[in-house]
Amino acid sequence: MTAVEVVLRAVGVLAAFLVLPLLVGQAEHKVMAHMQGRLGPMYAGGFHGWAQLVADGVKFVQKEDITPAAADRRVFRFAPAVALVPYLVALAVIPLSPSVVAADVPASAVFVLAVTAVGILGTLMAGWASANKYSLLGGMRAAAQLLSYELPMVLAVASVCLAAGSLSLGGIADAWRPAWLLWQLPGAVVFLVAAVAELQRPPFDMPVADSEIVFGAYTEYTGLRFAFFLLAEYAGIVVMSLLFAVLYLGGWHGLFSDQLGWLWTMLKGLVVAVVVIWLRVAWPRLREDQLQRLAWLVLVPLALAQLAITGVWVVVTS
Amino acid sequence: MSSPARKSGGTGIPGILKGLATTARTLATPSHTAEYPDVAPSLPPRSRGVIALLEENCTSCMLCARECPDWCIYIDSHKETIPAATPGGRERQRNVLDRFAIDFSLCMYCGICIEVCPFDALHWSPEFEYSELDIRDLLHEKDRLGQWMPTVPPPPALDEHSAEPAEVAASQKPARGGSRLVPRERPARVRPARVGDESPSGATGATPREAAAAEAQATPPTPDEAGGDQA
């Protein structure tokens, strides 16, 4: 790989990183609006308010960047980057098709899980450094949520890796068969729920909980740094949706997958993103204890059962 | 937690799925947003927007200002004397409205002023877009209130078998002079002078009633009548 190619791939990933979250955000505006029987933003940009998020970005840039006097300044200012960059790194290794992938690394499934887990560290840093009790509460809730939901997520992915006999996302998608839709369904459900929880999206948005603890760890953030946290959330949706599409929906498998494989992955990812948005509209926020109950009494046993089934199946068939 | 009141089994999964189905159904149906600034809403004619003043009807009787719970109606008026129309007639006085203002920053749109107005000078107009950037501009003087008058919808039609409005009935009645029944010539109602009456009432120009009153004062009542009054 030449230096020019490396730069081109990096720019491509950066462009995807800047465009796809906006796409998901706009989809959220519109899907949420129509699920609630209204129209959503309609003015910015002309056609159905397509430029609303760009306009929001311009607004965020104009806002004053405030750091509280009592805050741990360096950690406070560094936290949005910690929240945002991991998803950029994760996006680089997710294959859209066997050829369309920025960095084809071995054991990329493990790599993606490890990197996305860093993202919540940004929330934790923000909550700890803000010198604000609401932020601290939000940060601690985020930490508890990370601990609880990382486990079922890893177990669910482990089941798929075991079934495919590969730790690489490309290898998993290659080994994927339509029967997996049924066979790996419990693991897929566990993964989806855990992914939504890890992104701190409703119904698992207790760390943010805009009506109980103001805005959780982001309470003290203004302007562009706040926008980075929001962008991190939507980039997280993109990463998790694409990951779900590659792991459970077969990625580029579909008609004309040799030419249009990347499109299939994107379409499947978009469907998953819409489902994530759908969950936000349909369900109310869980209580903190319900969150932990669901993680430890439902998701972890379910993921372990899935892992056992997969293990038995692999041993029997091999 | 398994209280008897709880439905749909302990898991609650049916409820969760029902929520998803509801939102999906709403997504599939066209949204019913009223695009207000772009599309004017179709309001029923009796909707309450702003209060219009028909200045010609106002007699500045102050009933509206007195009944207003917010005291947001300001009325100033003065009296003018109208000279007698016929020679020897009486001069008349009438109220002339100087100022009629409603402060819509205070008004709570109870509509009491409109209901109490005895002369139909106040009306509800369905116009509702009169917000201002400055709260002081919400004080509408009488010219502004009069400008709302063309927006007032006509009153609803009468019931089929109802009596005609009094104004219409009066206007359709034949004029008094034009009737075929010409009133008979009657003698002037002048009371005949009594025997021994010093002051002939007809000569002084006083009306018969006044003359009778003067007569009653002049003659003291009889003892029988006085007793009857006391009882």
mmCIF file of N, CA, C and O in Angstrom, chain A residues 11 33 56 70 72 80-81 84-85 87 100 109 132 141 153 180 182 191-192 205 209 215 259 263 265 268 281 295:
data_model
loop_
_atom_site.group_PDB
_atom_site.id
_atom_site.type_symbol
_atom_site.label_atom_id
_atom_site.label_comp_id
_atom_site.label_asym_id
_atom_site.label_seq_id
_atom_site.Cartn_x
_atom_site.Cartn_y
_atom_site.Cartn_z
ATOM 1 N N VAL A 11 -8.835 9.752 3.734
ATOM 2 C CA VAL A 11 -9.776 10.809 3.358
ATOM 3 C C VAL A 11 -11.165 10.216 3.114
ATOM 4 O O VAL A 11 -12.186 10.790 3.511
ATOM 5 N N ALA A 33 -40.281 12.288 13.295
ATOM 6 C CA ALA A 33 -41.396 13.201 13.060
ATOM 7 C C ALA A 33 -42.602 12.438 12.545
ATOM 8 O O ALA A 33 -43.707 12.573 13.072
ATOM 9 N N ASP A 56 -27.506 23.344 11.913
ATOM 10 C CA ASP A 56 -27.229 23.143 13.338
ATOM 11 C C ASP A 56 -25.733 23.227 13.609
ATOM 12 O O ASP A 56 -25.307 23.810 14.609
ATOM 13 N N ALA A 70 -14.228 25.578 37.748
ATOM 14 C CA ALA A 70 -13.791 24.506 38.652
ATOM 15 C C ALA A 70 -13.454 23.222 37.908
ATOM 16 O O ALA A 70 -13.063 22.241 38.523
ATOM 17 N N ASP A 72 -11.753 20.338 35.533
ATOM 18 C CA ASP A 72 -10.409 19.841 35.220
ATOM 19 C C ASP A 72 -10.184 20.145 33.738
ATOM 20 O O ASP A 72 -10.611 19.401 32.863
ATOM 21 N N PRO A 80 -14.484 15.333 24.473
ATOM 22 C CA PRO A 80 -15.230 15.134 23.221
ATOM 23 C C PRO A 80 -14.436 14.370 22.172
ATOM 24 O O PRO A 80 -15.000 13.534 21.447
ATOM 25 N N ALA A 81 -13.129 14.637 22.109
ATOM 26 C CA ALA A 81 -12.299 13.923 21.138
ATOM 27 C C ALA A 81 -12.254 12.438 21.482
ATOM 28 O O ALA A 81 -12.346 11.579 20.592
ATOM 29 N N LEU A 84 -15.326 10.902 20.279
ATOM 30 C CA LEU A 84 -15.593 10.933 18.834
ATOM 31 C C LEU A 84 -14.646 10.037 18.041
ATOM 32 O O LEU A 84 -15.082 9.288 17.160
ATOM 33 N N VAL A 85 -13.348 10.113 18.353
ATOM 34 C CA VAL A 85 -12.336 9.479 17.498
ATOM 35 C C VAL A 85 -12.478 7.956 17.420
ATOM 36 O O VAL A 85 -12.290 7.392 16.333
ATOM 37 N N TYR A 87 -14.950 6.077 17.070
ATOM 38 C CA TYR A 87 -15.879 5.651 16.030
ATOM 39 C C TYR A 87 -15.274 5.856 14.652
ATOM 40 O O TYR A 87 -15.559 5.100 13.717
ATOM 41 N N VAL A 100 -14.077 -2.950 -0.678
ATOM 42 C CA VAL A 100 -14.278 -1.606 -0.133
ATOM 43 C C VAL A 100 -14.106 -1.651 1.383
ATOM 44 O O VAL A 100 -15.055 -1.815 2.143
ATOM 45 N N ALA A 109 -13.056 -7.889 14.159
ATOM 46 C CA ALA A 109 -14.233 -7.902 15.048
ATOM 47 C C ALA A 109 -13.832 -7.530 16.460
ATOM 48 O O ALA A 109 -14.474 -6.693 17.116
ATOM 49 N N ASN A 132 -19.529 19.159 38.268
ATOM 50 C CA ASN A 132 -20.963 19.378 38.316
ATOM 51 C C ASN A 132 -21.587 18.060 38.735
ATOM 52 O O ASN A 132 -21.262 17.008 38.189
ATOM 53 N N ARG A 141 -23.380 6.842 35.725
ATOM 54 C CA ARG A 141 -24.359 5.971 35.082
ATOM 55 C C ARG A 141 -23.805 5.410 33.775
ATOM 56 O O ARG A 141 -24.026 4.235 33.437
ATOM 57 N N MET A 153 -22.596 -7.899 24.743
ATOM 58 C CA MET A 153 -22.223 -7.557 23.376
ATOM 59 C C MET A 153 -21.058 -8.420 22.901
ATOM 60 O O MET A 153 -21.099 -9.007 21.814
ATOM 61 N N TRP A 180 -28.318 -18.212 9.110
ATOM 62 C CA TRP A 180 -27.852 -17.554 10.331
ATOM 63 C C TRP A 180 -28.882 -16.588 10.891
ATOM 64 O O TRP A 180 -28.898 -16.303 12.080
ATOM 65 N N LEU A 182 -31.874 -17.062 11.398
ATOM 66 C CA LEU A 182 -32.663 -17.766 12.394
ATOM 67 C C LEU A 182 -31.796 -18.261 13.533
ATOM 68 O O LEU A 182 -32.101 -18.083 14.706
ATOM 69 N N PHE A 191 -27.165 -8.320 20.699
ATOM 70 C CA PHE A 191 -26.207 -7.348 20.179
ATOM 71 C C PHE A 191 -26.879 -6.003 19.934
ATOM 72 O O PHE A 191 -26.346 -4.945 20.285
ATOM 73 N N LEU A 192 -28.077 -6.036 19.340
ATOM 74 C CA LEU A 192 -28.769 -4.774 19.032
ATOM 75 C C LEU A 192 -29.093 -4.007 20.311
ATOM 76 O O LEU A 192 -28.840 -2.801 20.414
ATOM 77 N N ASP A 205 -31.098 5.847 27.787
ATOM 78 C CA ASP A 205 -30.369 7.111 27.854
ATOM 79 C C ASP A 205 -30.351 7.683 29.270
ATOM 80 O O ASP A 205 -30.366 8.895 29.446
ATOM 81 N N ALA A 209 -30.455 11.485 30.194
ATOM 82 C CA ALA A 209 -31.681 11.753 30.968
ATOM 83 C C ALA A 209 -32.002 13.222 31.072
ATOM 84 O O ALA A 209 -31.932 13.820 32.135
ATOM 85 N N PHE A 215 -28.548 17.210 31.484
ATOM 86 C CA PHE A 215 -28.082 16.546 30.273
ATOM 87 C C PHE A 215 -26.899 15.650 30.614
ATOM 88 O O PHE A 215 -25.992 15.478 29.804
ATOM 89 N N GLN A 259 -20.658 -6.428 -7.781
ATOM 90 C CA GLN A 259 -20.548 -5.009 -8.106
ATOM 91 C C GLN A 259 -21.139 -4.122 -7.002
ATOM 92 O O GLN A 259 -20.591 -3.085 -6.650
ATOM 93 N N LEU A 263 -23.129 -1.385 -1.563
ATOM 94 C CA LEU A 263 -24.462 -0.774 -1.452
ATOM 95 C C LEU A 263 -25.363 -1.620 -0.561
ATOM 96 O O LEU A 263 -26.141 -1.091 0.241
ATOM 97 N N THR A 265 -24.411 -3.527 1.914
ATOM 98 C CA THR A 265 -24.023 -3.310 3.311
ATOM 99 C C THR A 265 -24.595 -1.998 3.825
ATOM 100 O O THR A 265 -25.127 -1.925 4.940
ATOM 101 N N LYS A 268 -28.413 -2.308 4.333
ATOM 102 C CA LYS A 268 -28.730 -3.076 5.545
ATOM 103 C C LYS A 268 -28.421 -2.256 6.790
ATOM 104 O O LYS A 268 -29.191 -2.259 7.770
ATOM 105 N N VAL A 281 -38.316 6.127 19.422
ATOM 106 C CA VAL A 281 -39.643 6.739 19.373
ATOM 107 C C VAL A 281 -40.650 5.910 20.156
ATOM 108 O O VAL A 281 -41.529 6.441 20.829
ATOM 109 N N ALA A 295 -29.752 -6.190 31.737
ATOM 110 C CA ALA A 295 -28.428 -6.605 31.267
ATOM 111 C C ALA A 295 -28.030 -7.936 31.875
ATOM 112 O O ALA A 295 -27.613 -8.852 31.163
#
